[in-house]
mmCIF file of C-alpha atoms and ligand atoms in Angstrom:
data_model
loop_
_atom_site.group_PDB
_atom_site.id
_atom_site.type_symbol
_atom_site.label_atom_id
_atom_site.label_comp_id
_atom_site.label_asym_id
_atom_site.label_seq_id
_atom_site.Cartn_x
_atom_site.Cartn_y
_atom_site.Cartn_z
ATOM 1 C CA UNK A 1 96.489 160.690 53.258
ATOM 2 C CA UNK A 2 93.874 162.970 51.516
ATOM 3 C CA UNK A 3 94.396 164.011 47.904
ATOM 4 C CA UNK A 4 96.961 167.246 48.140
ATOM 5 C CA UNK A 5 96.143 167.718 51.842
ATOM 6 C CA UNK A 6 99.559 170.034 51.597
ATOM 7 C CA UNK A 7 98.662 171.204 48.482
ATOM 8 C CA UNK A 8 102.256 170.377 47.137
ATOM 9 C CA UNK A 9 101.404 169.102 44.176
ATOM 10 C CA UNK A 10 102.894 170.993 41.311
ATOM 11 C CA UNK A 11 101.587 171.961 37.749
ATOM 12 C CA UNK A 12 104.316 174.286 36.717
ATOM 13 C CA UNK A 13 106.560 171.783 35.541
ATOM 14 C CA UNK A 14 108.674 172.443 32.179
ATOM 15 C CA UNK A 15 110.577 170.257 29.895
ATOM 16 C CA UNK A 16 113.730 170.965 30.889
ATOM 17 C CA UNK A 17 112.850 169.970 34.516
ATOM 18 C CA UNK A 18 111.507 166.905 33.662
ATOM 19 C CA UNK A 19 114.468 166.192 31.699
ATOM 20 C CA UNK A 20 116.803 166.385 34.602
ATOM 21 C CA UNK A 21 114.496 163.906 36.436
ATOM 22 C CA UNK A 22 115.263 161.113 33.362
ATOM 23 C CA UNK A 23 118.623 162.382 33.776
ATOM 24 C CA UNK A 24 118.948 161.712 37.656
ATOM 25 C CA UNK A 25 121.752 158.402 38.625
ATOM 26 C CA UNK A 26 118.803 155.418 38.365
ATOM 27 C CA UNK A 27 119.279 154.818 42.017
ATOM 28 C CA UNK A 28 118.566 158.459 43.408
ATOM 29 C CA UNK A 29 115.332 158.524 40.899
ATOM 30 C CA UNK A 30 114.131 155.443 42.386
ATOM 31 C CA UNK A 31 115.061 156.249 45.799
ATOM 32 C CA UNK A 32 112.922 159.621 45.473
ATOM 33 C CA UNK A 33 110.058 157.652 43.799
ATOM 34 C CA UNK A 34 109.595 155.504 46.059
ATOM 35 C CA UNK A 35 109.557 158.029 48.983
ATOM 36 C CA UNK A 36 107.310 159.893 47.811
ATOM 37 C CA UNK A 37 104.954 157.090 47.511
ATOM 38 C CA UNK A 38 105.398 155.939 50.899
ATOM 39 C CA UNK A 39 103.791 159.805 51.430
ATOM 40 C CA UNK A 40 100.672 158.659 49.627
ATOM 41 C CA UNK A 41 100.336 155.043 49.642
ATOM 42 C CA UNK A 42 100.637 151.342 51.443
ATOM 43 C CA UNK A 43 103.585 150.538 49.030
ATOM 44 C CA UNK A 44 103.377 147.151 49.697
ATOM 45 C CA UNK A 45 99.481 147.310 48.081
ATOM 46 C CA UNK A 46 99.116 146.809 44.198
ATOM 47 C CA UNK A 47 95.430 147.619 42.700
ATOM 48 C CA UNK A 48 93.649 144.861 40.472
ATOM 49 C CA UNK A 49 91.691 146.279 37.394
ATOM 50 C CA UNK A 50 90.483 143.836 34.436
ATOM 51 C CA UNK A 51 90.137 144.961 30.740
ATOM 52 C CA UNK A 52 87.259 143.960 28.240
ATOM 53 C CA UNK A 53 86.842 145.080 24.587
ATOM 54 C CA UNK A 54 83.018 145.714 24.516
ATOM 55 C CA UNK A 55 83.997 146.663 20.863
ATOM 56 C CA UNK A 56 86.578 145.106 18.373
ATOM 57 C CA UNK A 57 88.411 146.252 15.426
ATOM 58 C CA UNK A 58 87.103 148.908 12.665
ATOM 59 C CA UNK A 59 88.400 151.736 14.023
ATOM 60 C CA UNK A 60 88.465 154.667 11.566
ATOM 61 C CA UNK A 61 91.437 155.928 13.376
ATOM 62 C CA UNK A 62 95.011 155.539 12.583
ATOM 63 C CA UNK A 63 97.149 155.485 15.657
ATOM 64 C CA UNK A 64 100.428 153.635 14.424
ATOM 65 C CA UNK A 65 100.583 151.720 17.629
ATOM 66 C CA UNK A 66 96.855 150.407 17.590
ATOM 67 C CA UNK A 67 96.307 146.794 16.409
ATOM 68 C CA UNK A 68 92.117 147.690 15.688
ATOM 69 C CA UNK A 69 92.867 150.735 13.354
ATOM 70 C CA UNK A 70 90.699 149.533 10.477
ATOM 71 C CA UNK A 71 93.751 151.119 8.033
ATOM 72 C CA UNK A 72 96.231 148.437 9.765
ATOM 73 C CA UNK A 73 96.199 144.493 8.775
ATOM 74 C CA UNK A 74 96.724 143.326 12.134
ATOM 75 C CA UNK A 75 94.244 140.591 11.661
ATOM 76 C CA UNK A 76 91.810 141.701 13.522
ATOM 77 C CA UNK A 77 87.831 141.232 12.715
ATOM 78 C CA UNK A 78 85.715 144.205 12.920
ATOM 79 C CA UNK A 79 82.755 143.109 15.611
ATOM 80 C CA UNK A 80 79.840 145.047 17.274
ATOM 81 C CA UNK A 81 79.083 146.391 20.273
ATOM 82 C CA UNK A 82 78.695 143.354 22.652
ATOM 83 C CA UNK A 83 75.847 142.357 24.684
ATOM 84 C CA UNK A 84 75.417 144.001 27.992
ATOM 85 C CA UNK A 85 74.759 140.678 29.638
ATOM 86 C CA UNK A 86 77.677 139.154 27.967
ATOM 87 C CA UNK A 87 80.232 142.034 29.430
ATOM 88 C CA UNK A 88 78.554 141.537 32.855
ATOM 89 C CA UNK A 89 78.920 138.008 32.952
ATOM 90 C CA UNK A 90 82.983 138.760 32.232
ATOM 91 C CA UNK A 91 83.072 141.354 34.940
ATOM 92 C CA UNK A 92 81.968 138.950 37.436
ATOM 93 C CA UNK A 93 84.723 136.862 36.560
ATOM 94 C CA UNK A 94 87.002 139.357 37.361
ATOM 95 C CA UNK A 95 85.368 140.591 40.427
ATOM 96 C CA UNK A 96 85.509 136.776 41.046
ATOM 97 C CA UNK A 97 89.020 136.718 40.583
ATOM 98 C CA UNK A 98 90.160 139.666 43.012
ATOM 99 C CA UNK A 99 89.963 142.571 40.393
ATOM 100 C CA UNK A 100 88.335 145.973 41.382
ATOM 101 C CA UNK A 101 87.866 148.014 38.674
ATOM 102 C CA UNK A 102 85.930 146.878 35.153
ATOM 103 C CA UNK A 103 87.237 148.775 32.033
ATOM 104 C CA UNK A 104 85.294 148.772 29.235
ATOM 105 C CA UNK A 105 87.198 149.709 25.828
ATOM 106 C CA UNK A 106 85.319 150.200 22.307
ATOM 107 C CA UNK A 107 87.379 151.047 19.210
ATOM 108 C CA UNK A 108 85.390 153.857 18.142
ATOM 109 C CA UNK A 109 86.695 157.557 17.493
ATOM 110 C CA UNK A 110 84.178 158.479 19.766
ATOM 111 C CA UNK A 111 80.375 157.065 20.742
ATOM 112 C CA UNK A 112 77.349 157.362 18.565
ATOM 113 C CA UNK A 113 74.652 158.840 21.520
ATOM 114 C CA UNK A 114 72.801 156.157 20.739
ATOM 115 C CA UNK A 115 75.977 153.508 21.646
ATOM 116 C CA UNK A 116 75.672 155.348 25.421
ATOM 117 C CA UNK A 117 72.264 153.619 25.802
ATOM 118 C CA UNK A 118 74.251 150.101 26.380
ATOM 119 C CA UNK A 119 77.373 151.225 27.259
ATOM 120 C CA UNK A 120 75.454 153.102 30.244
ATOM 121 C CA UNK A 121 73.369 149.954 31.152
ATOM 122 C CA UNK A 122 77.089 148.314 31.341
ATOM 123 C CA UNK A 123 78.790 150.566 33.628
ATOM 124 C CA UNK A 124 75.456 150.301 36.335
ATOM 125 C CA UNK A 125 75.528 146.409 35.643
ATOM 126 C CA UNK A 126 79.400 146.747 36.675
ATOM 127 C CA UNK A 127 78.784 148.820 39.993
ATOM 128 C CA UNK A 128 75.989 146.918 41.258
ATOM 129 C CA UNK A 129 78.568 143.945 41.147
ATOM 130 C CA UNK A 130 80.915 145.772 43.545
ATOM 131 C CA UNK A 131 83.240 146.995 41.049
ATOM 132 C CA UNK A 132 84.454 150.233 40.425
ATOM 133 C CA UNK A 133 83.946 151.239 36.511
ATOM 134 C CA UNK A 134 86.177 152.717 33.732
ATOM 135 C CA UNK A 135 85.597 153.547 29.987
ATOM 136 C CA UNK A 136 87.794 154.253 27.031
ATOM 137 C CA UNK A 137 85.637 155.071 24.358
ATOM 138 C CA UNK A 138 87.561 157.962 22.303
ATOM 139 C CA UNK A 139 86.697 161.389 22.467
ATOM 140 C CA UNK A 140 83.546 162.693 24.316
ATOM 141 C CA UNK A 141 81.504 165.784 24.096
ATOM 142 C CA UNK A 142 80.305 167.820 27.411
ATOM 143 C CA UNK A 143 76.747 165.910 27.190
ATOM 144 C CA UNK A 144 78.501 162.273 26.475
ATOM 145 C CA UNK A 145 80.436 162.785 29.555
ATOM 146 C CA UNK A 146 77.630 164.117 32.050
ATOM 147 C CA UNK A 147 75.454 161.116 30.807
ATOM 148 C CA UNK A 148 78.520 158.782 31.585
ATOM 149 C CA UNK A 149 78.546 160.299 35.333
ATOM 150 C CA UNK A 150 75.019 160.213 35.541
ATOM 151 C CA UNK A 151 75.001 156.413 34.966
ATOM 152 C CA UNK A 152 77.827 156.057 37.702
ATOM 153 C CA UNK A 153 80.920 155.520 35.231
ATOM 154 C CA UNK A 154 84.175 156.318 38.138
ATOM 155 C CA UNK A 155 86.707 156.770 35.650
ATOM 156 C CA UNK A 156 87.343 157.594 31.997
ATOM 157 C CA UNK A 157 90.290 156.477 30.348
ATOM 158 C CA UNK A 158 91.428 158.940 27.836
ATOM 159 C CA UNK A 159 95.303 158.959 27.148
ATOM 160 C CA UNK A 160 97.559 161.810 25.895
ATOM 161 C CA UNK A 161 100.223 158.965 24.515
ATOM 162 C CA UNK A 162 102.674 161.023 23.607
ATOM 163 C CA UNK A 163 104.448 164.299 23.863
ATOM 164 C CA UNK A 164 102.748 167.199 21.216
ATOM 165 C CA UNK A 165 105.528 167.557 19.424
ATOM 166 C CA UNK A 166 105.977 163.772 18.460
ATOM 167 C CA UNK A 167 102.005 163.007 18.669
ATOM 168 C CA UNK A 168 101.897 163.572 14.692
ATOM 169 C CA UNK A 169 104.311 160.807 13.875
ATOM 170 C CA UNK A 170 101.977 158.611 15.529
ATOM 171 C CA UNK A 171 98.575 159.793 14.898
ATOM 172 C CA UNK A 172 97.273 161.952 12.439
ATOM 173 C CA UNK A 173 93.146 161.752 12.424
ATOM 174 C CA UNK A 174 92.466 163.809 15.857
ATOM 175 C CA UNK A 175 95.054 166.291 17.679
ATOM 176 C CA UNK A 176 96.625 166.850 20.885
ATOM 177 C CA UNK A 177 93.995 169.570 21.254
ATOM 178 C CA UNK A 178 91.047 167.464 21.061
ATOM 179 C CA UNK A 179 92.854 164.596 23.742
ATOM 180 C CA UNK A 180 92.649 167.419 25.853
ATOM 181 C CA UNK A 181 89.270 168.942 25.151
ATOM 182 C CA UNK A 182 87.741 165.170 26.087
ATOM 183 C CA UNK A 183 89.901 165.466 28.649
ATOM 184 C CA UNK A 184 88.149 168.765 30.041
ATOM 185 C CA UNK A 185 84.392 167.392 28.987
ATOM 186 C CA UNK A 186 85.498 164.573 31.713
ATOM 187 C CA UNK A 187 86.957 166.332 34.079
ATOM 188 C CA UNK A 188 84.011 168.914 34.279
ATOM 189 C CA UNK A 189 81.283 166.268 34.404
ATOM 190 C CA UNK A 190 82.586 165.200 37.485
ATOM 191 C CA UNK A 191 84.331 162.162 36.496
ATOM 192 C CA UNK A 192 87.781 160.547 37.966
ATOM 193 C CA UNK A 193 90.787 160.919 34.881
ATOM 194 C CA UNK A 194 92.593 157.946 33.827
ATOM 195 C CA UNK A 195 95.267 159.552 31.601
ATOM 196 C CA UNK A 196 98.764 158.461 30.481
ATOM 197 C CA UNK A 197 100.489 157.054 27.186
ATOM 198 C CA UNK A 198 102.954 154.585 25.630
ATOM 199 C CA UNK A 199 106.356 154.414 25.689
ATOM 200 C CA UNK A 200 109.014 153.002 22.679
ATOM 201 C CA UNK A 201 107.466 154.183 20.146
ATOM 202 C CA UNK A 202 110.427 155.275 18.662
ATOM 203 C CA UNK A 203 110.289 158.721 20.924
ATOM 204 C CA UNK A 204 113.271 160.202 22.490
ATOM 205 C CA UNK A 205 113.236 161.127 26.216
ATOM 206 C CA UNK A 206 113.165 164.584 25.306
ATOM 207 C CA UNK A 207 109.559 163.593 24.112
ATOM 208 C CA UNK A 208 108.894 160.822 27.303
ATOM 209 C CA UNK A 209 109.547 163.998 29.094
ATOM 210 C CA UNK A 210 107.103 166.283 27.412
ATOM 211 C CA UNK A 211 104.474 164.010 27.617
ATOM 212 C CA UNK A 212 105.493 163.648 31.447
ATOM 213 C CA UNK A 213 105.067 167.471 31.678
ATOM 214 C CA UNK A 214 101.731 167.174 29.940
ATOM 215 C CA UNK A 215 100.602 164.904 32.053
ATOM 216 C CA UNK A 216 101.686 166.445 35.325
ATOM 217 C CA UNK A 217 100.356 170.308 33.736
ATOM 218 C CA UNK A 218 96.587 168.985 34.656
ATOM 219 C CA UNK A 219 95.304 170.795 37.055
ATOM 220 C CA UNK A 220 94.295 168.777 38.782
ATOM 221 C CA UNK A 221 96.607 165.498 37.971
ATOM 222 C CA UNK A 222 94.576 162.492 37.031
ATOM 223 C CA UNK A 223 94.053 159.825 39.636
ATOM 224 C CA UNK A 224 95.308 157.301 37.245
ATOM 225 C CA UNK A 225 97.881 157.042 35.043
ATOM 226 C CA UNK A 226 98.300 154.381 33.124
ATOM 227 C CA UNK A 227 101.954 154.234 31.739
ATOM 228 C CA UNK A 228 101.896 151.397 28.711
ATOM 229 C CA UNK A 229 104.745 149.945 27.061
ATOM 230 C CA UNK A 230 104.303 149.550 23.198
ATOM 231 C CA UNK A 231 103.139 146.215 22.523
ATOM 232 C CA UNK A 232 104.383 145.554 18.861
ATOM 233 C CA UNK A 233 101.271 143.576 16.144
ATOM 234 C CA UNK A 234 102.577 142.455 13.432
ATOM 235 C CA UNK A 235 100.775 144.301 10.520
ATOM 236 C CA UNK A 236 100.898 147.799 12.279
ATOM 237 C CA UNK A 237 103.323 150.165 11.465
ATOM 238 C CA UNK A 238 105.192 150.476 14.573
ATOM 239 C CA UNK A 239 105.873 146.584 14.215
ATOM 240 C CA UNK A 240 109.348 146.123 14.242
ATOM 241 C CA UNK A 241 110.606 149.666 16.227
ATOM 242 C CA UNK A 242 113.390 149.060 18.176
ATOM 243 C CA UNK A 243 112.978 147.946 22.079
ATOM 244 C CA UNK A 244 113.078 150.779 24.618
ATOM 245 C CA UNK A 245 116.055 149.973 26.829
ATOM 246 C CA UNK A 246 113.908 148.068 29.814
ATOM 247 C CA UNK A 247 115.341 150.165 32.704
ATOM 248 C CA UNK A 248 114.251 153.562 30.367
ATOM 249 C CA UNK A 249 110.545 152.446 30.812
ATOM 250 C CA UNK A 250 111.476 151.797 35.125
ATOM 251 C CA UNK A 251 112.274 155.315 34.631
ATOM 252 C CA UNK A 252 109.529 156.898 33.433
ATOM 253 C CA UNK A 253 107.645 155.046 35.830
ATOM 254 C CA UNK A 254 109.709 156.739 38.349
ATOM 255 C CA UNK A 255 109.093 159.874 36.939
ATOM 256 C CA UNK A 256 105.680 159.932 36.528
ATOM 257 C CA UNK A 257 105.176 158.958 40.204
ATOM 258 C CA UNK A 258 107.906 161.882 41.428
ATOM 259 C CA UNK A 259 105.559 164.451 39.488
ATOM 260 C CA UNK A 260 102.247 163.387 40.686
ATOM 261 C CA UNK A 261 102.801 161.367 43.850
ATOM 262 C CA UNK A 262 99.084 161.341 44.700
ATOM 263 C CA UNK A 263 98.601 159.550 41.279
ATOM 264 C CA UNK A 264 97.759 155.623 40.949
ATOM 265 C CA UNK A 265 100.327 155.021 38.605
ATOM 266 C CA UNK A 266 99.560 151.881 36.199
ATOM 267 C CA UNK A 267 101.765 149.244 35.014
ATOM 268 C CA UNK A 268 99.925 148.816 32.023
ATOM 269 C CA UNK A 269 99.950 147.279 28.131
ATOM 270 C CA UNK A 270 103.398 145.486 27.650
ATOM 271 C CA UNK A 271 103.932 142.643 30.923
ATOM 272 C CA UNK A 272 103.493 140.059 28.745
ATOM 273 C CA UNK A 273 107.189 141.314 27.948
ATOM 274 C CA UNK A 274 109.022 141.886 30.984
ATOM 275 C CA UNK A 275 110.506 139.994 33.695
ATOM 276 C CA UNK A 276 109.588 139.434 36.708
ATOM 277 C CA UNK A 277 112.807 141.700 37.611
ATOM 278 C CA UNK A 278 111.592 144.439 35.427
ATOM 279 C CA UNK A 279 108.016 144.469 37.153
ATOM 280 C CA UNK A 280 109.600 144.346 40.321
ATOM 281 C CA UNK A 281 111.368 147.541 39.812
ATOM 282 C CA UNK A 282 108.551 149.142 38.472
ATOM 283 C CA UNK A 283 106.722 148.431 41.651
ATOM 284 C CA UNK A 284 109.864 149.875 44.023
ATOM 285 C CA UNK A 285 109.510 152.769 41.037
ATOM 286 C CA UNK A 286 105.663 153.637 42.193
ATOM 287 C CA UNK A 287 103.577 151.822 40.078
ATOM 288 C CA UNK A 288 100.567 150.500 42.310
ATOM 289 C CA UNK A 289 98.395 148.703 39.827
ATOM 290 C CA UNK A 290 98.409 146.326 37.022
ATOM 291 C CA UNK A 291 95.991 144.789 34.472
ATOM 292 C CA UNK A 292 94.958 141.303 35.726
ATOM 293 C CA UNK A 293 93.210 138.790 32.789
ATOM 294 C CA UNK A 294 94.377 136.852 29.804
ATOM 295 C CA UNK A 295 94.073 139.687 27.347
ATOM 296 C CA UNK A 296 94.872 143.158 27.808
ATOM 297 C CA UNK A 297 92.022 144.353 24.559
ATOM 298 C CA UNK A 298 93.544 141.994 22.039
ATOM 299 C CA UNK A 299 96.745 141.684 22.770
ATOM 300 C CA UNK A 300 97.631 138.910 26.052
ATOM 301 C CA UNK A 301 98.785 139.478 29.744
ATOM 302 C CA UNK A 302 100.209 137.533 31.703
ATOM 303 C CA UNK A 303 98.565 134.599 33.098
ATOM 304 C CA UNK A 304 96.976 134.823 36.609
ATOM 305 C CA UNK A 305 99.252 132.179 38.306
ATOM 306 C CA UNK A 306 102.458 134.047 36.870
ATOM 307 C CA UNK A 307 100.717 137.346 38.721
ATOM 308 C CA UNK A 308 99.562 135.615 41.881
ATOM 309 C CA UNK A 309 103.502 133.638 41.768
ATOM 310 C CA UNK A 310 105.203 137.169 41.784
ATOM 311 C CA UNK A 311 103.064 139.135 44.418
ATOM 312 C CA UNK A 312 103.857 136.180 46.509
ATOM 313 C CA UNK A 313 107.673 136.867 45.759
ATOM 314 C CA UNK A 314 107.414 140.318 46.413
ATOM 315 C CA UNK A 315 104.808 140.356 49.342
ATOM 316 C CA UNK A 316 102.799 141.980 47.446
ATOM 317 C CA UNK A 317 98.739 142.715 48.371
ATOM 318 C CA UNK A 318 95.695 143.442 46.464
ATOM 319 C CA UNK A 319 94.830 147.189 47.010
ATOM 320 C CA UNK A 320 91.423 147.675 48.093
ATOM 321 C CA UNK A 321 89.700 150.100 45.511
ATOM 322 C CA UNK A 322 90.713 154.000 45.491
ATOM 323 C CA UNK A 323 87.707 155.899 46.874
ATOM 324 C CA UNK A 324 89.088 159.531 47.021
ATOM 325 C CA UNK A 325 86.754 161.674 45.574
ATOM 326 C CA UNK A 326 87.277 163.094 42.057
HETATM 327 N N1 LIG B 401 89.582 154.014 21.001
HETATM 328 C C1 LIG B 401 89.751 154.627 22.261
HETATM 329 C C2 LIG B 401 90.914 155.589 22.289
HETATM 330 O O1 LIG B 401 91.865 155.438 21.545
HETATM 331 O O2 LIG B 401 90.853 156.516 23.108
HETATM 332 C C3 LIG B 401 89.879 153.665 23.412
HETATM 333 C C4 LIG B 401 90.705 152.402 23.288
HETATM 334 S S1 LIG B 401 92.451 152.609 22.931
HETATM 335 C C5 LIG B 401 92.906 150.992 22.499
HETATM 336 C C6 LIG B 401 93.156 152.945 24.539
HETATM 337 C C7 LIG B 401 94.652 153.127 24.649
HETATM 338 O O3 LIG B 401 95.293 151.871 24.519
HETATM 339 C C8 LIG B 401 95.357 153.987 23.634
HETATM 340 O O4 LIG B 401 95.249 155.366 23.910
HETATM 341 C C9 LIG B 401 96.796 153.532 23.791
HETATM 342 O O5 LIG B 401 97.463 154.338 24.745
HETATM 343 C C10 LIG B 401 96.671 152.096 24.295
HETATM 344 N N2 LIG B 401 97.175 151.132 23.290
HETATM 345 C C11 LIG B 401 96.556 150.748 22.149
HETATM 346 N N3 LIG B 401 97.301 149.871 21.457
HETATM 347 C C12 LIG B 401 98.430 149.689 22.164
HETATM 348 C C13 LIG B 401 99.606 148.909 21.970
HETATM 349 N N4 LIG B 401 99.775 148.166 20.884
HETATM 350 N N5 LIG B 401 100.565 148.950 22.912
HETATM 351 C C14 LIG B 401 100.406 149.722 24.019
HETATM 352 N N6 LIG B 401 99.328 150.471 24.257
HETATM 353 C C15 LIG B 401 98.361 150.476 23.340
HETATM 354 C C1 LIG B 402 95.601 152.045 28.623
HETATM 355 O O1 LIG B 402 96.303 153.054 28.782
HETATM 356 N N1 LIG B 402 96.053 150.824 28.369
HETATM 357 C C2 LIG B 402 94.974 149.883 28.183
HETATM 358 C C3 LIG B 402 93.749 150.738 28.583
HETATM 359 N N2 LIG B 402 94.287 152.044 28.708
HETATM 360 C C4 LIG B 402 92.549 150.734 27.748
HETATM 361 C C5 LIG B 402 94.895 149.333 26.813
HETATM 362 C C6 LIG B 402 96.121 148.636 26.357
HETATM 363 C C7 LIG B 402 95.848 148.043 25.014
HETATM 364 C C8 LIG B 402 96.981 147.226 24.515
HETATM 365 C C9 LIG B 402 96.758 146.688 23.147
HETATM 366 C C10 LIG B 402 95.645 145.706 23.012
HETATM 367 O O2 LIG B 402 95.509 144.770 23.827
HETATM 368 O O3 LIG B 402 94.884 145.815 22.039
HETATM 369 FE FE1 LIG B 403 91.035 153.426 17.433
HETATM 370 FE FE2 LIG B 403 91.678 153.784 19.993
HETATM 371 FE FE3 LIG B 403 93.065 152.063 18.429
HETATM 372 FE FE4 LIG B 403 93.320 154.670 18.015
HETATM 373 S S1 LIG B 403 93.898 153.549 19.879
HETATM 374 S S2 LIG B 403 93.003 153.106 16.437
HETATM 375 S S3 LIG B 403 91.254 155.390 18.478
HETATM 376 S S4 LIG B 403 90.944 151.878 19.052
#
């Protein structure tokens, strides 16, 4: 079905709304979930993207989540920008291996214009392979953006992570504001959005709903949400927070799907950690695409026999790629 052919997608929503969604009995929020992404997609379909960090480590940001914060000891070395023929080689792998989309992540706070020259010459090596291409490079101004669409980047990872009220506990060197100014540079330079956050960082669901309502509140919703579980490094400060109650994270899946049905939502950072059981339900939830590859940036995923093992249990399909327009 075409993007909002009804135009029934809402952007109104408020927190107290998305509250009562949490709040719904588990088996009614599911239940609408999942209708509503019969509405939009082949639910039996799950998309294939792989992850690369182009750039390691040394990040002069301090998210308390982020394993390549240069502040953090999460053993992680500091490394350069890779070579473009190295990432290409990688992304044939994955195109090799059934994936569809490349994303390319660099631990910067946000490109040097001189960084774009490679990073461009990666994201036309990547489509001239087949794939569709994604970036997550921190923030972006207007210019940084239109040169990214120029060079044929697709999408442009850029994630809200939390709600605004509980963003400070977690990050304190850029603000919710400038996540969404990025946000606009991408959106105006034609680009598809790839925008979500983590969950169990220590938040309450009053906050996994605000950043739900954030989320939804673009106009219009990104195409791709990614919805990440924390995964915990030792030697950052969020190492050690207590687990989010598995069937919490199923329903913000839910939730995020119920709010922006047309959305790809992503099962994201964090399957290393969850059953088979728990992935399962995220998939009857509405998520419709995972990570496939060892590593996630620096942190592992599950291996691809484990992946290929459970789509077989579920009769589950690769999704071809998404080519809606932005
Ligand atoms: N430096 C860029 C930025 O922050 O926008 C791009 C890369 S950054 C690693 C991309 C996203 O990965 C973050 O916004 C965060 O949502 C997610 N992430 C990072 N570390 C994580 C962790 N330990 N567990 C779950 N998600 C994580
Ligand atoms: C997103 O929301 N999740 C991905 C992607 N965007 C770049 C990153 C997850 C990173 C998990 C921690 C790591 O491997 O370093
Ligand atoms: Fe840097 Fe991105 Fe990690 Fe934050 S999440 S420390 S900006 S790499």
């Amino acid at each position: 079905m075409p993007y909002d052919a009804e135009n029934t997608l809402r952007h109104d929503w408020s927190v107290e709304e998305t509250e009562s969604l949490f709040n719904l009995p588990f088996n009614d929020l599911i239940l609408r979930a999942q209708t509503l992404h019969r509405q939009y997609f082949d639910a039996n379909q799950v998309q294939m993207s792989t992850l690369l960090s182009v750039k390691t480590g040394g990040c002069p940001e301090d998210c308390a989540y982020c394993p390549q914060s240069a502040g953090h000891d999460a053993g992680i070395k500091a490394e350069k920008l890779m070579a473009v023929d190295d990432v290409l080689a990688a992304a044939k792998e994955a195109r090799d291996g059934g994936s569809t989309r490349y994303c390319m992540g660099a631990a910067w706070r946000n490109p040097k214009d001189k960084d774009l020259d490679d990073i461009c010459a990666m994201v036309e090596g990547v489509s001239a392979l087949g794939l569709e291409s994604c970036a997550t490079l921190g923030m972006l101004t207007d210019a940084q953006a239109a040169r990214l669409a120029d060079a044929g980047l697709d999408y442009y990872n850029h994630n809200l992570d939390t709600s605004e009220e509980f963003y400070g506990r977690i990050i304190t060197t850029r603000t919710y504001q400038d996540r969404l100014e990025t946000l606009e540079n991408v959106r105006q330079a034609g680009l598809k959005v790839c925008c979500g956050g983590i969950v169990g960082l220590g938040e309450d669901r009053r906050d996994r709903a605000g950043m739900m309502m954030a989320l939804a509140n673009l106009t219009p919703h990104p195409e791709s949400v990614p919805v990440n579980m924390l995964v915990q490094v030792e030697g950052t400060p969020l190492a050690g927070t207590s687990a989010l109650d598995p069937l919490e994270f199923v329903r913000t899946v839910a939730v995020a799907k119920t709010m922006m049905p047309a959305s790809v939502i992503r099962l994201s950072a964090g399957r290393e950690q969850m059953t088979d059981e728990m992935q399962a339900l995220c998939f009857l939830a509405g998520a419709a695409s995972i990570f496939t590859g060892e590593k996630l940036l620096t942190t592992p995923n599950p291996e691809k026999d484990q992946d290929a093992s459970l789509f077989e249990r579920l009769g589950l399909s690769p999704a071809p790629p998404d080519d809606r327009p932005a």
